[in-house]
Coordinates of C-alpha atoms and ligand atoms in Angstrom, one line a residue:
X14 CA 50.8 -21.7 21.0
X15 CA 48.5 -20.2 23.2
X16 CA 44.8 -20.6 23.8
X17 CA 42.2 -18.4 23.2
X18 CA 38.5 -18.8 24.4
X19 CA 35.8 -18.7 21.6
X20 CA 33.0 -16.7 23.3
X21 CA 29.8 -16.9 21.6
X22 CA 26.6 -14.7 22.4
X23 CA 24.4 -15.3 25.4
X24 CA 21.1 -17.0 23.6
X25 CA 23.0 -18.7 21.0
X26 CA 21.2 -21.5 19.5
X27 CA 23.3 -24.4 19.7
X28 CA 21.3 -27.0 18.0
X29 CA 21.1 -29.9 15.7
X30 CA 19.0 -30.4 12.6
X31 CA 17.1 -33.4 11.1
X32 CA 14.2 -34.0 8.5
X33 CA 11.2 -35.9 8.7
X34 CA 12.1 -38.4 6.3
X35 CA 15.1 -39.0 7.2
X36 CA 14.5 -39.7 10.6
X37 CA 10.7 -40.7 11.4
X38 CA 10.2 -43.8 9.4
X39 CA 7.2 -44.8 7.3
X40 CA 5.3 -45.6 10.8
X41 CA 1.2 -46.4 11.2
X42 CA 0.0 -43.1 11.6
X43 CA -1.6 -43.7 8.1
X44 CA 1.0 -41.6 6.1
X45 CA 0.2 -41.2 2.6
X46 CA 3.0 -42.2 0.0
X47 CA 5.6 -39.5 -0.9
X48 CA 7.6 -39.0 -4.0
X49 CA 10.7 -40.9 -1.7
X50 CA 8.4 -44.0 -1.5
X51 CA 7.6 -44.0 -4.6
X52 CA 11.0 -43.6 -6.2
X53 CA 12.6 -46.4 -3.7
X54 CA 9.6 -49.1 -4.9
X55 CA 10.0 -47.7 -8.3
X56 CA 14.2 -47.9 -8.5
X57 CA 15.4 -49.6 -5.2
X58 CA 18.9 -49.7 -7.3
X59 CA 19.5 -46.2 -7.2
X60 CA 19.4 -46.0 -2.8
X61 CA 23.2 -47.1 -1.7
X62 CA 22.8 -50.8 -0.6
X63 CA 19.2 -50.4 -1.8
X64 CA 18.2 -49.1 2.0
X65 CA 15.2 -46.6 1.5
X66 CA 13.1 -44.0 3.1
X67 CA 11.4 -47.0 5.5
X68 CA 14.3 -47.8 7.5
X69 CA 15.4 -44.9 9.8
X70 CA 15.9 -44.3 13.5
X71 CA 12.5 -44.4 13.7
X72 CA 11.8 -41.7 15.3
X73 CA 8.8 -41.8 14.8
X74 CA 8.4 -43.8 17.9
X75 CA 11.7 -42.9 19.8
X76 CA 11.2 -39.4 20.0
X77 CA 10.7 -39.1 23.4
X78 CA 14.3 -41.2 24.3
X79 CA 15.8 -39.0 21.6
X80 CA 14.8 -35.7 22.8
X81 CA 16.0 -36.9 26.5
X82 CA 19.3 -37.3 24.7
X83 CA 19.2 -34.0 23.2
X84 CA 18.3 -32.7 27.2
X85 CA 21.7 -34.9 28.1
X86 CA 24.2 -32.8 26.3
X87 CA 22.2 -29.5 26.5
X88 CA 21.1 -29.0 22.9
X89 CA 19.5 -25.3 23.1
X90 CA 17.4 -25.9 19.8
X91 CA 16.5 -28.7 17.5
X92 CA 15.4 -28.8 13.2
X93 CA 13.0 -30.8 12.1
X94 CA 10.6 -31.1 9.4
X95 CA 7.2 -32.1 9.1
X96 CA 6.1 -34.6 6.8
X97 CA 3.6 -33.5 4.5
X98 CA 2.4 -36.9 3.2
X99 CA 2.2 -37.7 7.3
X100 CA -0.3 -34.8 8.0
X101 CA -2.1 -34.6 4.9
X102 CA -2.2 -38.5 3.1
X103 CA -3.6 -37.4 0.0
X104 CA -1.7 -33.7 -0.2
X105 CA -4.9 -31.4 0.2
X106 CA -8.1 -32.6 2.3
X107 CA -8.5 -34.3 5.6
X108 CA -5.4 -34.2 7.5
X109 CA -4.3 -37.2 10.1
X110 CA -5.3 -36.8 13.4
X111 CA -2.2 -39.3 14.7
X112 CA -0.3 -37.0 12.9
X113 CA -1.5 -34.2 14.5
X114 CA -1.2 -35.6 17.8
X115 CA 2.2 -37.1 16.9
X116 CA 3.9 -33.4 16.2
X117 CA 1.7 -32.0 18.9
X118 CA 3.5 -34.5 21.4
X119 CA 6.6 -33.7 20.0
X120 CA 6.6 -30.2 20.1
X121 CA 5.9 -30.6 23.9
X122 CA 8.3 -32.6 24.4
X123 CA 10.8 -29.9 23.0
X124 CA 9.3 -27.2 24.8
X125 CA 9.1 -29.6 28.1
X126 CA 13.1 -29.9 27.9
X127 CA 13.7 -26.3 27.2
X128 CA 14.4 -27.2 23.6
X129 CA 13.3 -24.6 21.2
X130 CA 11.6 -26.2 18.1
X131 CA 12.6 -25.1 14.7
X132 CA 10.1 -26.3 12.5
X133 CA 10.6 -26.7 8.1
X134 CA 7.6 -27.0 6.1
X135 CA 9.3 -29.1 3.4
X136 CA 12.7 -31.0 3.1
X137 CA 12.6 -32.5 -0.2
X138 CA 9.4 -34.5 0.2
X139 CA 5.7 -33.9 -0.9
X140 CA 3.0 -36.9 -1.4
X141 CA 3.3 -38.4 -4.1
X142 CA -0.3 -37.7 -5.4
X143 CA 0.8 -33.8 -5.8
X144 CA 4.2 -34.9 -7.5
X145 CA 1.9 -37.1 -10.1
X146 CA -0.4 -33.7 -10.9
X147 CA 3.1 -32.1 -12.2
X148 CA 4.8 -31.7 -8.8
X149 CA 6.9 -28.4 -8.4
X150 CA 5.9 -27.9 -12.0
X151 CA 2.6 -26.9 -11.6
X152 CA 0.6 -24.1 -10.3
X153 CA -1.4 -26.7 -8.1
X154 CA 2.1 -27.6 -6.2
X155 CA 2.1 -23.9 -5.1
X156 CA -1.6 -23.8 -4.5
X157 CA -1.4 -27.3 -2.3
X158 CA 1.4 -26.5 -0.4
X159 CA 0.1 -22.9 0.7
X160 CA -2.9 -24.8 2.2
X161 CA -0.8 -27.3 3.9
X162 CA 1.4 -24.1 5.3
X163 CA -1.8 -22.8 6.7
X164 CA -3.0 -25.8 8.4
X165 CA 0.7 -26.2 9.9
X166 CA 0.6 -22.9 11.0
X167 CA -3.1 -23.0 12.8
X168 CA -1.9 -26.4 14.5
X169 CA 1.1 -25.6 15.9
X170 CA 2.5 -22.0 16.0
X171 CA 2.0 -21.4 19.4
X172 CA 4.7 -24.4 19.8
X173 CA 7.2 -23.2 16.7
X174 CA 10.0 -20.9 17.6
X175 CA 10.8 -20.3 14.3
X176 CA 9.3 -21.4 11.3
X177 CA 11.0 -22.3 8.2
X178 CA 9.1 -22.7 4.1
X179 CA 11.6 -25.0 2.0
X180 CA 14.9 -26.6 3.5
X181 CA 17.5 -26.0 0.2
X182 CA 15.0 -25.4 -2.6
X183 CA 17.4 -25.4 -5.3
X184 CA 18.5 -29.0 -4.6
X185 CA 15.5 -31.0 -5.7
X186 CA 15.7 -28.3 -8.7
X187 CA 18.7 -29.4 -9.0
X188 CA 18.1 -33.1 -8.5
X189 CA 15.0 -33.6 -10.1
X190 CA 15.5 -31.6 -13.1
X191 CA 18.7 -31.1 -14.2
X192 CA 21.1 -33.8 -13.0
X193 CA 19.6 -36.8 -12.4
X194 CA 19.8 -37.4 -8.6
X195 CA 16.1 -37.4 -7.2
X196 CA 12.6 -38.0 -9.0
X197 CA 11.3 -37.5 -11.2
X198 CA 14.5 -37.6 -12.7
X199 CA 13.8 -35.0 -15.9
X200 CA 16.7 -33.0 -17.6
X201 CA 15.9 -29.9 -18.8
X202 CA 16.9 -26.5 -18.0
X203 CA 13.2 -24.5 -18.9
X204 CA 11.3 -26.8 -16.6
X205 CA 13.8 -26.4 -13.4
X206 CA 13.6 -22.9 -13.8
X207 CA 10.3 -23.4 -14.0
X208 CA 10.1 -25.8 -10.5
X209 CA 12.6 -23.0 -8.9
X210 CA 10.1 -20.1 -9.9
X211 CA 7.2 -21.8 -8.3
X212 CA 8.7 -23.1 -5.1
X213 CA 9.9 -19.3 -4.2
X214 CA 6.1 -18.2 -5.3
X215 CA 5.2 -21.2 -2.7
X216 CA 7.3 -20.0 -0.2
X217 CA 6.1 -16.0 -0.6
X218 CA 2.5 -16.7 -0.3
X219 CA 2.9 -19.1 2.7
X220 CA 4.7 -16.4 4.3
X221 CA 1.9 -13.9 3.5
X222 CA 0.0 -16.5 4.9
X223 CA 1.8 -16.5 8.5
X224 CA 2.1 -12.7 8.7
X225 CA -2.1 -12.3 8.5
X226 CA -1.7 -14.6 11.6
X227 CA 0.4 -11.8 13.6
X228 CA 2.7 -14.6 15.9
X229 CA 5.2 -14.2 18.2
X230 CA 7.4 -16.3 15.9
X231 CA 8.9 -15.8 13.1
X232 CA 9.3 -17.4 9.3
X233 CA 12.0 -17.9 6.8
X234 CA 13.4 -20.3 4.5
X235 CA 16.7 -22.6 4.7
X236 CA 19.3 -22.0 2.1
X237 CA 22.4 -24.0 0.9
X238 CA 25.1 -21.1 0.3
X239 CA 27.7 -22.3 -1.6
X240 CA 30.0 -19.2 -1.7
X241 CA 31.8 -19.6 -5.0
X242 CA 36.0 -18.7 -6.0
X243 CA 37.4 -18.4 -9.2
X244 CA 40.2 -20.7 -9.8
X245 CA 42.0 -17.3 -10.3
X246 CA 41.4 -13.3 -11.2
X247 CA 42.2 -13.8 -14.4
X248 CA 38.8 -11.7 -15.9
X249 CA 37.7 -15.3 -17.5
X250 CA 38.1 -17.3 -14.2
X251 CA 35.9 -13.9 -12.5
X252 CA 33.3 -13.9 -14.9
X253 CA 32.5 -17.4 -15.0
X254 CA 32.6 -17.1 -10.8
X255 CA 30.0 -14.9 -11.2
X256 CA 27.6 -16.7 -13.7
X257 CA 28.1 -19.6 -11.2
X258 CA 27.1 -17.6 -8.1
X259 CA 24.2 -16.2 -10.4
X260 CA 22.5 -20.3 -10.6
X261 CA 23.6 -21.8 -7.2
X262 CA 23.5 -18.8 -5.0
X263 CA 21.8 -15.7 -6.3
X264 CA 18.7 -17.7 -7.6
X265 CA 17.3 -18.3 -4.4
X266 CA 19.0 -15.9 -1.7
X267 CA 18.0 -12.5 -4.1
X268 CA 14.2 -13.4 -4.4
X269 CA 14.2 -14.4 -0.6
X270 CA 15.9 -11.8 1.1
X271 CA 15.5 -8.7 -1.1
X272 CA 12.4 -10.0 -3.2
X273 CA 13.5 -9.6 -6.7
X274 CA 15.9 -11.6 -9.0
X275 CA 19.4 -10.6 -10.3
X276 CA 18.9 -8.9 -13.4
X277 CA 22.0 -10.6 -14.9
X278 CA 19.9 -14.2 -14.4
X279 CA 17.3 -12.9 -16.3
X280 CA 19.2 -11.7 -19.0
X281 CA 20.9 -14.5 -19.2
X282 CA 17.8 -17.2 -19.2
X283 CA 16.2 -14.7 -21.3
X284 CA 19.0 -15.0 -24.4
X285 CA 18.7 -18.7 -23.8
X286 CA 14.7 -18.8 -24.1
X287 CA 14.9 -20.4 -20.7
X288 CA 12.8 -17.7 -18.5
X289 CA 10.0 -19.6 -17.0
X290 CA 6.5 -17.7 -17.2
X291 CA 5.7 -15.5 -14.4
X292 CA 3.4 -12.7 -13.7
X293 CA 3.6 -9.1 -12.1
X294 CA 1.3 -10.2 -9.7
X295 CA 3.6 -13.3 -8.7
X296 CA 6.3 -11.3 -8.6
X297 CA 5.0 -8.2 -6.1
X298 CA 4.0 -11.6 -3.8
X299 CA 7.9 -12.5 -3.8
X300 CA 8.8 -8.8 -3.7
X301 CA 5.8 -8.1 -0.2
X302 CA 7.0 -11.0 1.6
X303 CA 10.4 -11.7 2.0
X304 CA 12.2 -14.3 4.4
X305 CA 12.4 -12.7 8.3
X306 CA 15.5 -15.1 9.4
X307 CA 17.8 -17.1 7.3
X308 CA 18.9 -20.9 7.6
X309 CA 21.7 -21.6 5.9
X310 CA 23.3 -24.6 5.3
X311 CA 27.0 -25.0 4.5
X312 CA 29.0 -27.9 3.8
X313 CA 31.3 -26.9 0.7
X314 CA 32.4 -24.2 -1.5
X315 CA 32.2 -23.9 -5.3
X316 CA 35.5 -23.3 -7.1
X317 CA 35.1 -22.6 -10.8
X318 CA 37.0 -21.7 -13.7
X319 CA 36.5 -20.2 -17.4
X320 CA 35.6 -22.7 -19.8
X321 CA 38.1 -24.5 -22.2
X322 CA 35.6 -26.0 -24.5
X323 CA 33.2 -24.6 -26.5
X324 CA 29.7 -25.7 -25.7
X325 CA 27.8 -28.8 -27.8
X326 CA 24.4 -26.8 -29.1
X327 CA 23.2 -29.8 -29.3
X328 CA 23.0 -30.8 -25.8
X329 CA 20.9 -29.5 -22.8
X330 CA 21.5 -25.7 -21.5
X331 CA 23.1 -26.0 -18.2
X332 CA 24.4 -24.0 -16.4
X333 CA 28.0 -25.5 -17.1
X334 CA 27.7 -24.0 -20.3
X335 CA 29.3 -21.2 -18.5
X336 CA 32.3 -22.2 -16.4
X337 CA 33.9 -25.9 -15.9
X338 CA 34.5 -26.9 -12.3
X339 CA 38.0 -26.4 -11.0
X340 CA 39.8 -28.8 -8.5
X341 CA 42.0 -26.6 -6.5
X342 CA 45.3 -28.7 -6.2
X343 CA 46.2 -29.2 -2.4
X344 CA 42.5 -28.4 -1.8
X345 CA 41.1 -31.0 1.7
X346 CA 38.5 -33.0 1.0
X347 CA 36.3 -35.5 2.5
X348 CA 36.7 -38.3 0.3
X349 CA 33.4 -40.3 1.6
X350 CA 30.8 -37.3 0.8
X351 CA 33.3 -36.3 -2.3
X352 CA 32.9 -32.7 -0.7
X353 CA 36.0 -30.3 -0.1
X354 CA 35.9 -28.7 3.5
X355 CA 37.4 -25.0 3.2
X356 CA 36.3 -23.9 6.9
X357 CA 36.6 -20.4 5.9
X358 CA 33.5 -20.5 3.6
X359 CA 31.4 -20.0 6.2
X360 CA 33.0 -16.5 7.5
X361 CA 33.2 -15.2 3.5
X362 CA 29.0 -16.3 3.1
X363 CA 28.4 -14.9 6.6
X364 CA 30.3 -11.5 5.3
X365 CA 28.7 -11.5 2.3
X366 CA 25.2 -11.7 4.2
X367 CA 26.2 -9.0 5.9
X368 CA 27.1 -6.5 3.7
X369 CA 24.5 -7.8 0.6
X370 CA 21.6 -9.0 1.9
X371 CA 21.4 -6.1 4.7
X372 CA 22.5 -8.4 7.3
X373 CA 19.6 -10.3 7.6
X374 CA 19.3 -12.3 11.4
X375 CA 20.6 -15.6 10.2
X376 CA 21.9 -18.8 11.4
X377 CA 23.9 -22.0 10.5
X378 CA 21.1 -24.3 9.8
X379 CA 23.3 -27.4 9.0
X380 CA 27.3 -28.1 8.8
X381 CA 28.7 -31.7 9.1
X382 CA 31.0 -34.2 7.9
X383 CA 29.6 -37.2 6.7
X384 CA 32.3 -40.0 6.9
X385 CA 32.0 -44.0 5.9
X386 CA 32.6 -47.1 8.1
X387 CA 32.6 -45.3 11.4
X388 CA 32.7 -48.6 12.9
X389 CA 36.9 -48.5 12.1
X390 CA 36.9 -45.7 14.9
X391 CA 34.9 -47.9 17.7
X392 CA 37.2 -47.7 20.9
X393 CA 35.2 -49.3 24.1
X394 CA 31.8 -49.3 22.2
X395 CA 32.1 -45.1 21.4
X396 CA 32.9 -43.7 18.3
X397 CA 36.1 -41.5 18.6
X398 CA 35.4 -38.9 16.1
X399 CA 38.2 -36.7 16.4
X400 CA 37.9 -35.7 12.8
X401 CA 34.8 -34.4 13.4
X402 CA 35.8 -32.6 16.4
X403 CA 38.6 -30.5 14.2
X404 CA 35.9 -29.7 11.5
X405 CA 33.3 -28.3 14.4
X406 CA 36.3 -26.1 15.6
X407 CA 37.4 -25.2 12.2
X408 CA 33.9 -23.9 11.7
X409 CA 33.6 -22.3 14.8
X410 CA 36.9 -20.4 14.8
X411 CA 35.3 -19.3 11.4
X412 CA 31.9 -18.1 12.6
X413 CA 33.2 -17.0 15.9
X414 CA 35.1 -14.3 14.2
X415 CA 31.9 -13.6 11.7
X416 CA 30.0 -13.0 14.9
X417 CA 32.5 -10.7 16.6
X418 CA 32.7 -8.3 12.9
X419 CA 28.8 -7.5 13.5
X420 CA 27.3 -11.1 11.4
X421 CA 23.7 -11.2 12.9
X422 CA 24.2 -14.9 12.9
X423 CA 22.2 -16.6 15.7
X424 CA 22.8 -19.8 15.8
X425 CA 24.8 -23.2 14.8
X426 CA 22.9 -26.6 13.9
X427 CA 25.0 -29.5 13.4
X428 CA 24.1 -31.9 11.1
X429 CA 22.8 -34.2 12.1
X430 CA 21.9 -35.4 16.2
X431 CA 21.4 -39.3 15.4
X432 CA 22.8 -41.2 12.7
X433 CA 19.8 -40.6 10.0
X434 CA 18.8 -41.7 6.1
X435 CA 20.7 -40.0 3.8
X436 CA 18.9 -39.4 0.4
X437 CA 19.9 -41.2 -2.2
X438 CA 23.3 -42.4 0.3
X439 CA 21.2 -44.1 2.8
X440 CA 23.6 -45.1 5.8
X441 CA 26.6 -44.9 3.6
X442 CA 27.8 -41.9 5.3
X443 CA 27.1 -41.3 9.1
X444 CA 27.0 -37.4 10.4
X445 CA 25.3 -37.8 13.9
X446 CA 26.5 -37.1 17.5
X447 CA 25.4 -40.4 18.5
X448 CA 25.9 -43.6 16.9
X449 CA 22.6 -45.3 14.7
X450 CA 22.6 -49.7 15.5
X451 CA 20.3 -50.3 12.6
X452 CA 19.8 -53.4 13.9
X453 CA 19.1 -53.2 17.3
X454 CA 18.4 -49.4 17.1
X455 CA 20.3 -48.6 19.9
X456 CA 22.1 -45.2 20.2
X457 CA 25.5 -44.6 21.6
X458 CA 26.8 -40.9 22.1
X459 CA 30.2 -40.4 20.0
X460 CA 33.0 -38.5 21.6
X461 CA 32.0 -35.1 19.0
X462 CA 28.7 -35.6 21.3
X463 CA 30.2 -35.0 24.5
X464 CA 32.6 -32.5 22.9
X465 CA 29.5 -30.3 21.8
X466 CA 28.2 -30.8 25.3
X467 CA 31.3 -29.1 26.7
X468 CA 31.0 -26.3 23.8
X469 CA 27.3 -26.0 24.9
X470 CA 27.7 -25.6 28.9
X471 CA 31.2 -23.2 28.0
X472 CA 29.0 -21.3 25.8
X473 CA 32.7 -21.4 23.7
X474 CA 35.5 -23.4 23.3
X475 CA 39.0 -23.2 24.4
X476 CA 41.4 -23.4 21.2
X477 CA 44.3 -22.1 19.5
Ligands
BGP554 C1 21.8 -31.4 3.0 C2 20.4 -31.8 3.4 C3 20.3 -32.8 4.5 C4 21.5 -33.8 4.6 C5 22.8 -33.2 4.3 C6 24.0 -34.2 4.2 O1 21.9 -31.0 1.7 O2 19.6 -30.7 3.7 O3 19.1 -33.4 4.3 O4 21.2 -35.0 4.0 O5 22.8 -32.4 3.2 O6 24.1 -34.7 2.9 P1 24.0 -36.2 2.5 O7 23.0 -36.8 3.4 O8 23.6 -36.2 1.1 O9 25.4 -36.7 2.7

């Protein structure tokens, strides 16, 4: 078969994202405890191989080895987030001034190596002192994290690129307070709604916040898109599609791009006395100040189906009262991360960006394949990930084509540069470019490393 050449747009940022805790490491810089700390002291059992939030690449103090790395094979752009229990110990107050200096001096570095920084406000962790006063269920979260948005923003914006409020909201929604998987560990559907509601308040007045400031750069927030298929088109296998879409997708992309919410959600949570309580004046904030770029993060589709069952009353409202999963027989899969990889998810999300959410400038903010026991695939000390290579290039092919129908799609972020933490999965699963030694801490490029290199310097790929 012949080859074609996968031509991607001058400026592209080809990048790689991280988080704070997943990569810095608990460190001296007089951090304050988050809710990760607390949960790993509190239940070390529920952390794969009991490995928490303390042992990382620490890069904390490797940064500036790391970011030569990301020089080496010609990253363009790099995700990070900043740790809010780092900058501010006790959540609102006196903020760290070896924090400060340690982002400062990172964000140099970037800029130093012609690496644009991409900067989150908040991947999954807050001190844990604003997580004991309710967390993302109370009005003081919102009120707490504005401030600490504010601060960010006067310390470094004239080193951010671009500037994102919440990395995946829905997840610790969906973690915390509906299935079980992060602190603090509550089921029930009123008060997720309720935690959703206020993080997309937080993230409205922090970017009301940043436009009084007038920058250069720009603000948005980081969504995982999920797109979602009916097992069929059977009107039963549609519908509960849809409802689907409405929780997972619509929940968070609707009030962040357009500014309102999908009247068929409230409806629905209405029926079920689930509606959190809001105001008109909360809302006009969502409505005035919508995202200016999109992250999004894809990793897997969502295929559903019409229910067989009817539902138990007497259990808690989910939002699988409304459609059971569906396993799509001859579907691939990646059996470490339990995750089906359908490549073209990322074109149909793209589309859909496009022509719903007035093609809003977007980018790929994370895409990987986490896979387990790596070490199997050591050849002369380097880890030959071919299987990682496909999934880039199946992904590319994907996007590629999204970019030549009109997608105002930026950019593509791999998850993840280093080995890093994985919540919950620790080092079970590995998803960098280069290789993690815990032990020794050493890094060793993996052949997917030198193969983005080559994508980077083409500014394409060569494929079929
Ligand atoms: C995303 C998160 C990342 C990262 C990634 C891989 O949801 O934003 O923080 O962890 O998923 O998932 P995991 O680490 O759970 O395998």
């Amino acid at each position: 078969m012949e080859n074609n050449f996968y031509q991607f747009p001058d400026d592209f940022w080809w990048g790689s994202a991280s988080s704070a805790v997943q990569s810095e490491g608990f460190g001296d810089t007089g951090k304050g405890k988050s809710n990760w700390d607390y949960w790993y002291e509190k239940e070390p059992n529920r952390f794969f191989n009991e490995v928490g939030p303390q042992k990382t690449c620490d890069f904390l103090t490797n940064y500036k080895e790391d970011i030569k790395r990301m020089k080496q094979i010609g990253l363009k752009s790099f995700r990070t987030s900043i740790s809010w229990s780092r900058l501010i110990p006790d959540g609102v107050g006196a903020v760290s001034q070896q924090a400060v200096e340690f982002y400062q001096s990172l964000l140099d570095e970037l800029i130093a190596n012609d690496i644009k920084p991409f900067i989150c406000l908040f991947h999954f962790d807050m001190p844990f002192c604003i997580q004991e006063k309710g967390g993302l269920e109370s009005k003081e979260f919102v009120e707490a994290y504005v401030n600490y948005a504010k601060v960010c923003f006067n310390l470094f914006s004239d080193k951010v690129y671009n500037w994102f409020t919440f990395n995946e909201p829905i997840v610790p929604v969906e973690g915390g307070y509906l299935y079980d998987f992060h602190y603090p560990n509550v089921v029930d559907f009123k008060r997720a709604a309720t935690a959703a509601y206020h993080t997309q308040l937080a993230s409205a007045k922090a970017i009301s916040e940043f436009k009084k400031l007038n920058l250069k750069s720009r603000i948005g927030i980081i969504l995982n898109l999920t797109p979602t298929y009916p097992r069929s088109q059977n009107p039963y296998d549609v519908e509960a599609a849809k409802i689907a879409d409405l929780f997972f997708n619509r929940s968070f992309v609707d009030p962040s791009v357009k500014g309102t919410y999908p009247k068929e959600l409230i409806d629905l949570l209405k029926a079920h006395h689930q509606l959190p309580l809001y105001n008109e004046e909360e809302l006009n904030i969502i409505k005035e100040n919508t995202a200016q770029i999109l992250g999004v993060n894809y990793y897997m589709p969502r295929r559903v189906k019409s229910r067989i069952n009817a539902v138990n009353e007497n259990s808690p409202f989910m939002p699988e009262w409304f459609f059971d999963n569906y396993e799509m027989p001859g579907r691939k899969f990646n059996p470490y991360r339990g995750w089906e990889i359908y490549e073209k998810g990322i074109y149909d999300l793209l589309i859909n960006l496009k022509e719903n959410y007035h093609n809003i400038d977007c980018y790929i903010a994370e895409n990987g394949m986490g896979v387990e026991n790596e070490e199997r695939f050591i050849q002369d000390g380097k880890v030959i990930d071919d299987y990682r290579i496909t999934f880039l290039k199946d992904h590319l092919r994907y996007l590629n084509k999204a970019i030549c129908e009109g997608v105002n799609v930026r950019g593509y972020h791999m998850w993840t540069f280093i080995d890093n933490w994985s919540f919950c999965n620790a080092y079970k699963n590995r998803y960098g470019f280069f290789r993690l030694d815990l032990e020794t801490q050493q890094r060793t490029i993996k052949k997917s490393g030198e193969f983005f290199k080559d994508i980077i310097e083409n500014n394409g790929f060569y494929d079929k």
